[in-house]
Amino acid sequence: MALPETPVSSQAILLPVLAFVSVLLSIIPLVLHWKNRNFAASSLILWYLLLNIFNIVNALIWPTDDLDLWWDGNGLCDIEVKIMIASYVAIPGTLVCIFRNLAQVLDTSRANLVPTQSQRWWNHTMVLSFCVIAPVIAMLTHYVYQANRYILYAIAGCLNNYDRSWVTLVLAWIWPLIICLIAGYYCVIVLHRLTKYRSQFGSILQSANSNLTKSRFMRLFLIAFIMLWAIIPVQTYVVASNIMVTQPWHSYSWSVAHPPNWNEVIKVPVEGRVFYDRWIPVASGYMFFIFFGSGRDALVMYRAISIFLGFGNCFTSLKSSSANSSSASGSLSSRAKLLLFNRRWTTTARTSSNNSADAIRAARGYHDLEMGAVSGAKQSQWMSRFRLLWMLRSRPSSGEETAVPLRHIPEQTTTIRTNAWAGVSQSRGSSDHGAAPLSEDHIRVKQVIRQESELHV
């Protein structure tokens, strides 16, 4: 008589469905951070995305407690357990890099217009160390304390099994907590500097050589802050519970840690329940969407994807919004060209002594479009030009220069305007709209100097 099949529990259905939605919601934030060259945030999203994929695949392969029908998971679980070991170190490591980057942006004592070569190499080394090298080392050392190949749980799928010795504590359990504490140290620094420079926060971001705006900075800080202070208690609980469960410890021995039946796969039913740690990656995808998937950059990408898929023919508002953004960028480009090339100066001219004061006021009128200032005559530009031509036409034919009384000569004025740019940032505006892009190590200084000292007519 055939035994009835075990029904699929509600958690076995909810986990892959919610994990699939979480994966979809994580794609746009991942693309945005990758485009902004934020490797730490991209790595954080990518690690959680991989864990969600495992949640989907494992729940579909092992949905019930029918042990006799289970696939042994050879190959798939060998890869999964290694990636899971790496994620325990990589996720806190990405938080370290995020908080460290935010702390550097707010570090006014070491602010540089352009980072030196050694500073850039050191920053890249820190990111690679916590996001890549440390996870790889964790995967390589996993075999030292791996008690058996892996354990199979219903719904959750592949899990690690640890040797009951002090080596497991030193090589595995303690490092995620230590890295979380390092991230907490940088988090406290960021909080201190935010409080200290809260009134100059916008100016510091503009002067820093980064692509962070106020909105991006605060969203990145808040999501990292929430994740950090959620992971620290979890990691503390994991370390404490693992130490208690694995007691008493035995002295480490390679033969004890790797017995002859090491390749045996242990299968465990769960009665339709899912471990709490499987829901953490699911929740992370929704958090990424809340903080990064609803911003202005994400909306532009959603609109572009909708138009690419053909929804622009059904919803004309998508095309109109795209056209408005294009016209806005076009008008900005036109204004930039106008500011750069249509700079007109009207200098002083020789006039008769009877009309010297009017001639000086008309001749000194100029329209500096770049500085946004108009000085001289109050009449319109065309009226000023007409008056100037009329006065020049009626000047004496002798060609002699007539001195203008000192009372008609304006005071000596000197105006100096200097702007400096270092690097290229899309989030920081510049009055030099029409200039070519700068290289990362290039500094350009533009000076507009006007000086009036002596006038002859």
Coordinates of C-alpha atoms in Angstrom, one line a residue:
M1 CA 0.0 0.0 0.0
A2 CA 1.4 3.3 -1.0
L3 CA 1.9 5.9 1.6
P4 CA 0.1 9.2 1.1
E5 CA 2.3 12.0 -0.1
T6 CA 3.2 14.7 2.4
P7 CA 1.4 18.0 1.6
V8 CA 3.3 21.1 0.7
S9 CA 3.2 23.5 3.6
S10 CA 2.3 27.2 3.3
Q11 CA 5.9 28.3 4.1
A12 CA 7.2 26.0 1.3
I13 CA 5.0 28.1 -1.1
L14 CA 5.6 31.5 0.4
L15 CA 9.3 31.3 0.5
P16 CA 10.0 30.8 -3.2
V17 CA 7.3 33.2 -4.3
L18 CA 8.5 36.0 -2.0
A19 CA 12.1 35.2 -2.8
F20 CA 11.4 35.5 -6.6
V21 CA 9.7 38.9 -6.1
S22 CA 12.7 40.0 -4.0
V23 CA 15.1 39.0 -6.8
L24 CA 13.1 41.1 -9.3
L25 CA 13.1 44.1 -6.9
S26 CA 16.8 43.9 -6.4
I27 CA 17.8 44.1 -10.1
I28 CA 17.3 47.8 -10.6
P29 CA 19.1 48.9 -7.4
L30 CA 22.0 46.6 -8.4
V31 CA 22.2 48.2 -11.9
L32 CA 22.1 51.7 -10.4
H33 CA 24.9 51.1 -7.9
W34 CA 27.0 49.4 -10.5
K35 CA 26.5 52.4 -12.9
N36 CA 27.6 54.7 -10.0
R37 CA 30.7 52.6 -9.4
N38 CA 29.6 51.8 -5.9
F39 CA 31.2 48.3 -5.7
A40 CA 30.5 47.7 -2.0
A41 CA 26.7 48.4 -2.3
S42 CA 26.6 46.3 -5.6
S43 CA 28.3 43.5 -3.8
L44 CA 25.9 43.6 -0.9
I45 CA 22.9 43.4 -3.2
L46 CA 24.5 40.6 -5.3
W47 CA 25.2 38.4 -2.3
Y48 CA 21.6 38.6 -1.1
L49 CA 20.4 38.0 -4.6
L50 CA 22.3 34.8 -4.8
L51 CA 20.9 33.6 -1.4
N52 CA 17.4 34.4 -2.7
I53 CA 18.1 32.3 -5.8
F54 CA 19.1 29.4 -3.5
N55 CA 15.8 29.9 -1.6
I56 CA 13.8 29.5 -4.8
V57 CA 15.7 26.5 -6.2
N58 CA 15.9 24.6 -2.9
A59 CA 12.2 25.1 -2.0
L60 CA 11.2 23.8 -5.5
I61 CA 13.5 20.7 -5.3
W62 CA 12.8 19.7 -1.7
P63 CA 9.4 21.1 -0.9
T64 CA 8.2 18.3 1.5
D65 CA 9.4 15.8 4.0
D66 CA 9.3 12.8 1.6
L67 CA 12.9 11.7 2.3
D68 CA 12.7 8.7 -0.1
L69 CA 11.8 11.0 -3.0
W70 CA 14.6 13.5 -2.4
W71 CA 17.5 14.1 -4.7
D72 CA 20.8 13.9 -2.9
G73 CA 21.9 17.3 -4.3
N74 CA 25.4 16.2 -5.5
G75 CA 27.1 19.1 -7.2
L76 CA 24.5 21.8 -6.4
C77 CA 24.9 21.6 -2.7
D78 CA 28.6 21.4 -2.9
I79 CA 28.5 24.9 -4.6
E80 CA 25.8 26.3 -2.3
V81 CA 27.5 25.5 1.0
K82 CA 30.7 27.2 -0.2
I83 CA 28.9 30.3 -1.3
M84 CA 26.9 30.4 1.9
I85 CA 30.1 30.2 3.9
A86 CA 31.5 33.1 1.9
S87 CA 28.3 35.2 2.3
Y88 CA 28.6 35.0 6.1
V89 CA 31.9 37.0 5.8
A90 CA 31.1 39.0 2.7
I91 CA 27.9 40.7 3.8
P92 CA 29.4 42.3 6.9
G93 CA 32.4 43.1 4.8
T94 CA 30.4 45.1 2.4
L95 CA 28.9 47.1 5.3
V96 CA 32.4 47.9 6.4
C97 CA 33.3 49.3 3.0
I98 CA 30.0 51.3 2.8
F99 CA 30.5 53.0 6.2
R100 CA 34.2 53.6 5.5
N101 CA 33.4 55.3 2.2
L102 CA 30.7 57.5 3.9
A103 CA 33.1 58.4 6.7
Q104 CA 35.8 59.4 4.2
V105 CA 33.3 61.7 2.4
L106 CA 32.6 63.5 5.6
D107 CA 36.3 63.7 6.7
T108 CA 37.1 67.4 6.3
S109 CA 40.5 67.1 7.8
R110 CA 41.8 65.0 5.0
A111 CA 39.7 66.3 2.1
N112 CA 41.5 66.4 -1.2
L113 CA 40.3 67.8 -4.5
V114 CA 41.8 64.8 -6.3
P115 CA 42.8 61.6 -4.4
T116 CA 46.4 60.6 -4.9
Q117 CA 47.4 57.3 -6.6
S118 CA 48.2 55.7 -3.3
Q119 CA 44.9 56.7 -1.8
R120 CA 43.0 55.2 -4.7
W121 CA 45.0 52.0 -4.5
W122 CA 44.4 51.8 -0.7
N123 CA 40.6 52.3 -1.2
H124 CA 40.5 49.6 -3.9
T125 CA 42.5 47.2 -1.7
M126 CA 40.1 47.7 1.3
V127 CA 37.1 47.0 -0.9
L128 CA 38.7 43.9 -2.5
S129 CA 39.9 42.6 0.9
F130 CA 36.4 42.7 2.5
C131 CA 34.2 41.9 -0.5
V132 CA 36.3 39.4 -2.4
I133 CA 39.5 38.1 -0.7
A134 CA 38.0 37.5 2.7
P135 CA 35.1 35.4 1.3
V136 CA 37.5 33.4 -0.9
I137 CA 39.6 32.6 2.2
A138 CA 36.5 31.6 4.1
M139 CA 35.6 29.1 1.3
L140 CA 39.1 27.7 1.2
T141 CA 39.4 27.2 4.9
H142 CA 35.9 25.6 5.1
Y143 CA 37.2 22.2 4.4
V144 CA 39.3 22.2 7.5
Y145 CA 36.3 22.2 9.9
Q146 CA 33.7 20.6 7.5
A147 CA 32.4 17.7 9.5
N148 CA 30.6 16.1 6.5
R149 CA 29.8 17.0 2.9
Y150 CA 26.5 18.8 3.7
I151 CA 23.1 18.3 5.3
L152 CA 19.8 18.4 3.4
Y153 CA 16.8 20.0 5.1
A154 CA 13.3 20.2 3.6
I155 CA 12.5 23.5 2.0
A156 CA 15.7 25.2 3.2
G157 CA 17.9 22.7 1.2
C158 CA 21.7 22.5 1.6
L159 CA 23.3 23.5 5.0
N160 CA 26.8 23.2 6.4
N161 CA 27.9 20.8 9.2
Y162 CA 30.7 21.9 11.5
D163 CA 33.3 20.0 13.4
R164 CA 32.8 20.2 17.2
S165 CA 36.2 21.8 18.1
W166 CA 37.8 25.2 18.8
V167 CA 39.0 25.4 15.2
T168 CA 35.5 26.0 14.0
L169 CA 35.1 28.9 16.4
V170 CA 38.4 30.4 15.3
L171 CA 38.0 29.9 11.5
A172 CA 34.2 30.2 11.1
W173 CA 31.9 31.5 13.8
I174 CA 33.8 34.4 15.2
W175 CA 34.8 36.3 12.0
P176 CA 31.4 37.5 10.9
L177 CA 30.9 39.0 14.4
I178 CA 34.3 40.7 14.3
I179 CA 33.7 42.2 10.9
C180 CA 30.3 43.5 12.1
L181 CA 32.0 45.2 15.0
I182 CA 34.5 46.9 12.6
A183 CA 31.5 48.1 10.5
G184 CA 29.9 49.4 13.7
Y185 CA 33.1 51.4 14.5
Y186 CA 32.9 53.2 11.1
C187 CA 29.1 53.6 11.6
V188 CA 29.7 55.5 14.8
I189 CA 32.3 57.7 13.0
V190 CA 29.7 58.6 10.3
L191 CA 27.1 59.4 13.0
H192 CA 29.5 61.7 14.8
R193 CA 30.5 63.5 11.7
L194 CA 26.9 63.9 10.6
T195 CA 26.1 65.5 13.9
K196 CA 29.2 67.7 13.8
Y197 CA 28.8 68.9 10.2
R198 CA 25.0 68.9 9.9
S199 CA 24.9 72.5 8.9
Q200 CA 27.6 72.1 6.3
F201 CA 26.5 68.7 5.1
G202 CA 25.5 69.8 1.6
S203 CA 28.6 71.8 1.0
I204 CA 30.9 68.9 2.1
L205 CA 29.2 66.6 -0.3
Q206 CA 29.6 69.1 -3.1
S207 CA 33.2 69.6 -2.5
A208 CA 34.0 65.9 -2.0
N209 CA 35.3 63.9 -5.0
S210 CA 32.3 61.5 -5.0
N211 CA 29.1 61.0 -6.9
L212 CA 26.9 61.1 -3.7
T213 CA 24.1 63.6 -3.3
K214 CA 22.2 64.2 -0.1
S215 CA 19.5 61.7 -1.0
R216 CA 22.0 59.0 -2.1
F217 CA 24.1 59.5 1.0
M218 CA 21.2 59.2 3.4
R219 CA 19.5 56.3 1.7
L220 CA 22.8 54.3 1.6
F221 CA 23.6 55.2 5.2
L222 CA 20.1 54.3 6.5
I223 CA 19.9 50.9 4.8
A224 CA 23.4 50.0 5.9
F225 CA 22.6 51.2 9.4
I226 CA 19.4 49.1 9.6
M227 CA 21.2 46.0 8.3
L228 CA 24.2 46.3 10.6
W229 CA 22.1 46.7 13.8
A230 CA 20.0 43.7 12.7
I231 CA 23.0 41.5 11.8
I232 CA 25.0 42.2 15.0
P233 CA 22.3 40.6 17.4
V234 CA 21.8 37.7 15.0
Q235 CA 25.5 37.0 14.7
T236 CA 25.9 37.2 18.5
Y237 CA 23.1 34.7 18.9
V238 CA 24.6 32.4 16.3
V239 CA 28.0 32.3 18.0
A240 CA 26.6 31.8 21.5
S241 CA 24.1 29.1 20.4
N242 CA 26.7 27.2 18.3
I243 CA 29.1 27.2 21.2
M244 CA 26.5 25.8 23.6
V245 CA 25.2 23.2 21.1
T246 CA 28.6 21.8 20.2
Q247 CA 29.8 21.4 23.7
P248 CA 31.9 19.5 24.8
W249 CA 34.6 20.3 22.3
H250 CA 37.1 17.7 21.4
S251 CA 40.7 18.3 20.5
Y252 CA 41.0 19.0 16.8
S253 CA 42.2 16.1 14.6
W254 CA 42.0 15.9 10.8
S255 CA 41.0 12.2 10.9
V256 CA 38.2 13.0 13.4
A257 CA 37.0 16.0 11.4
H258 CA 37.0 13.9 8.2
P259 CA 35.9 10.3 9.0
P260 CA 35.5 7.6 6.4
N261 CA 31.7 8.3 6.1
W262 CA 32.4 12.0 5.4
N263 CA 30.7 11.9 2.0
E264 CA 27.4 10.6 3.5
V265 CA 24.5 13.1 3.0
I266 CA 22.3 13.6 6.1
K267 CA 18.6 14.3 5.3
V268 CA 16.5 16.1 7.9
P269 CA 12.7 16.7 7.7
V270 CA 11.4 20.0 9.1
E271 CA 7.6 19.4 9.2
G272 CA 6.8 22.4 6.9
R273 CA 8.8 25.0 8.8
V274 CA 11.6 27.2 7.5
F275 CA 14.7 28.4 9.4
Y276 CA 14.5 32.1 10.3
D277 CA 17.8 32.8 8.4
R278 CA 16.1 32.0 5.1
W279 CA 13.8 35.0 5.5
I280 CA 16.6 37.5 5.9
P281 CA 17.6 37.6 2.2
V282 CA 13.9 37.8 1.2
A283 CA 13.4 40.9 3.4
S284 CA 16.6 42.5 2.1
G285 CA 15.3 42.6 -1.5
Y286 CA 12.3 44.6 -0.4
M287 CA 14.5 47.0 1.6
F288 CA 16.7 47.6 -1.4
F289 CA 13.6 48.5 -3.4
I290 CA 12.2 50.8 -0.7
F291 CA 15.5 52.7 -0.4
F292 CA 16.9 52.6 -4.0
G293 CA 14.1 51.4 -6.3
S294 CA 11.8 54.3 -5.8
G295 CA 14.2 57.2 -6.4
R296 CA 14.4 59.5 -9.5
D297 CA 17.1 57.5 -11.2
A298 CA 15.1 54.3 -10.8
L299 CA 12.0 55.9 -12.2
V300 CA 13.9 57.0 -15.3
M301 CA 15.1 53.4 -15.7
Y302 CA 11.6 52.0 -15.2
R303 CA 10.3 54.3 -17.9
A304 CA 13.0 53.4 -20.3
I305 CA 12.4 49.7 -19.8
S306 CA 8.6 50.2 -20.3
I307 CA 9.2 52.0 -23.5
F308 CA 11.6 49.3 -24.7
L309 CA 9.0 46.6 -24.0
G310 CA 6.4 48.5 -26.1
F311 CA 4.3 49.8 -23.3
G312 CA 4.8 53.3 -24.7
N313 CA 2.2 52.6 -27.4
C314 CA -0.4 51.8 -24.8
F315 CA 0.5 54.5 -22.3
T316 CA 1.3 57.7 -24.1
S317 CA 2.3 59.4 -20.8
L318 CA 5.5 57.4 -20.8
K319 CA 6.6 58.9 -24.1
S320 CA 5.5 62.4 -23.1
S321 CA 7.5 62.1 -19.9
S322 CA 10.5 61.0 -21.9
A323 CA 10.1 63.8 -24.3
N324 CA 9.8 66.3 -21.5
S325 CA 13.1 65.0 -20.0
S326 CA 14.8 65.2 -23.4
S327 CA 13.5 68.8 -24.0
A328 CA 14.7 69.8 -20.5
S329 CA 18.2 68.4 -21.2
G330 CA 18.1 70.1 -24.6
S331 CA 17.2 73.4 -23.1
L332 CA 20.0 73.0 -20.5
S333 CA 22.4 72.3 -23.3
S334 CA 21.3 75.4 -25.2
R335 CA 21.7 77.5 -22.1
A336 CA 25.2 76.0 -21.6
K337 CA 26.2 76.9 -25.2
L338 CA 24.8 80.4 -24.7
L339 CA 26.7 80.9 -21.5
L340 CA 29.9 79.6 -23.1
F341 CA 30.0 81.3 -26.5
N342 CA 27.7 84.3 -26.4
R343 CA 29.7 86.5 -24.2
R344 CA 29.6 90.1 -25.3
W345 CA 31.6 92.9 -24.0
T346 CA 31.2 96.6 -24.9
T347 CA 34.2 98.8 -24.1
T348 CA 34.7 102.5 -23.7
A349 CA 34.7 104.7 -26.8
R350 CA 35.8 108.2 -27.7
T351 CA 33.1 110.8 -27.7
S352 CA 32.7 114.5 -27.7
S353 CA 33.2 116.4 -24.4
N354 CA 29.6 117.6 -24.4
N355 CA 28.2 114.1 -24.3
S356 CA 31.0 112.4 -22.4
A357 CA 29.0 111.3 -19.4
D358 CA 26.2 109.7 -21.5
A359 CA 28.8 108.1 -23.8
I360 CA 30.7 106.6 -20.9
R361 CA 27.5 105.1 -19.4
A362 CA 26.4 103.6 -22.7
A363 CA 29.9 102.4 -23.6
R364 CA 30.5 100.7 -20.3
G365 CA 27.2 98.8 -20.5
Y366 CA 27.8 95.1 -21.0
H367 CA 25.8 92.0 -20.7
D368 CA 27.8 89.2 -19.1
L369 CA 25.6 86.2 -19.5
E370 CA 27.9 83.9 -17.6
M371 CA 27.9 86.0 -14.4
G372 CA 24.3 86.9 -14.7
A373 CA 24.9 90.6 -14.2
V374 CA 24.1 93.6 -16.3
S375 CA 25.8 96.9 -15.5
G376 CA 25.6 100.4 -17.2
A377 CA 22.6 101.8 -19.0
K378 CA 19.1 100.8 -17.8
Q379 CA 17.7 100.9 -21.3
S380 CA 17.4 97.8 -23.4
Q381 CA 20.3 96.4 -25.3
W382 CA 19.2 97.6 -28.7
M383 CA 18.4 101.1 -27.4
S384 CA 21.9 101.3 -25.9
R385 CA 23.5 100.2 -29.2
F386 CA 21.5 102.8 -31.1
R387 CA 22.5 105.6 -28.8
L388 CA 26.2 104.5 -28.9
L389 CA 26.2 104.6 -32.7
W390 CA 24.5 108.0 -32.8
M391 CA 27.1 109.5 -30.4
L392 CA 30.0 108.0 -32.3
R393 CA 28.6 109.5 -35.5
S394 CA 28.5 113.0 -34.0
R395 CA 32.0 112.9 -32.5
P396 CA 34.5 115.7 -33.6
S397 CA 36.3 115.1 -36.9
S398 CA 39.6 116.5 -35.7
G399 CA 40.6 113.2 -34.2
E400 CA 41.8 114.9 -31.0
E401 CA 41.2 113.2 -27.8
T402 CA 39.3 115.1 -25.2
A403 CA 40.0 114.4 -21.5
V404 CA 36.9 113.6 -19.5
P405 CA 36.5 115.3 -16.2
L406 CA 37.4 113.2 -13.2
R407 CA 33.9 113.5 -11.8
H408 CA 32.6 111.6 -14.8
I409 CA 35.0 108.7 -14.5
P410 CA 33.7 105.9 -12.4
E411 CA 35.6 104.6 -9.5
Q412 CA 38.3 102.0 -10.2
T413 CA 36.8 98.6 -9.9
T414 CA 38.4 95.2 -9.8
T415 CA 36.3 92.1 -10.0
I416 CA 37.9 88.6 -9.8
R417 CA 35.9 85.4 -10.1
T418 CA 37.6 82.1 -9.8
N419 CA 36.1 78.6 -10.1
A420 CA 38.0 75.3 -9.7
W421 CA 37.0 71.8 -10.6
A422 CA 38.6 68.6 -9.6
G423 CA 37.5 65.4 -11.2
V424 CA 34.1 64.8 -12.8
S425 CA 30.9 64.3 -10.8
Q426 CA 27.4 64.1 -12.2
S427 CA 25.8 65.2 -9.0
R428 CA 27.8 68.4 -8.7
G429 CA 26.8 71.2 -10.9
S430 CA 29.2 73.6 -12.6
S431 CA 28.8 76.9 -14.3
D432 CA 31.1 75.7 -17.1
H433 CA 28.4 73.7 -18.9
G434 CA 30.0 73.5 -22.3
A435 CA 33.5 72.3 -21.3
A436 CA 34.8 68.9 -22.2
P437 CA 34.9 66.2 -19.5
L438 CA 37.9 66.2 -17.2
S439 CA 40.1 63.3 -16.5
E440 CA 40.2 62.1 -12.9
D441 CA 43.6 63.6 -12.1
H442 CA 43.0 66.9 -14.0
I443 CA 42.4 70.3 -12.3
R444 CA 41.1 73.2 -14.3
V445 CA 40.9 76.7 -12.9
K446 CA 38.9 79.4 -14.7
Q447 CA 39.4 83.1 -13.9
V448 CA 37.2 86.0 -15.0
I449 CA 39.1 89.2 -14.2
R450 CA 37.8 92.7 -15.0
Q451 CA 39.7 95.8 -14.2
E452 CA 39.0 99.4 -15.1
S453 CA 41.6 102.0 -14.2
E454 CA 41.8 104.9 -16.7
L455 CA 39.6 106.2 -19.5
H456 CA 40.4 108.5 -22.4
V457 CA 37.9 109.9 -24.9

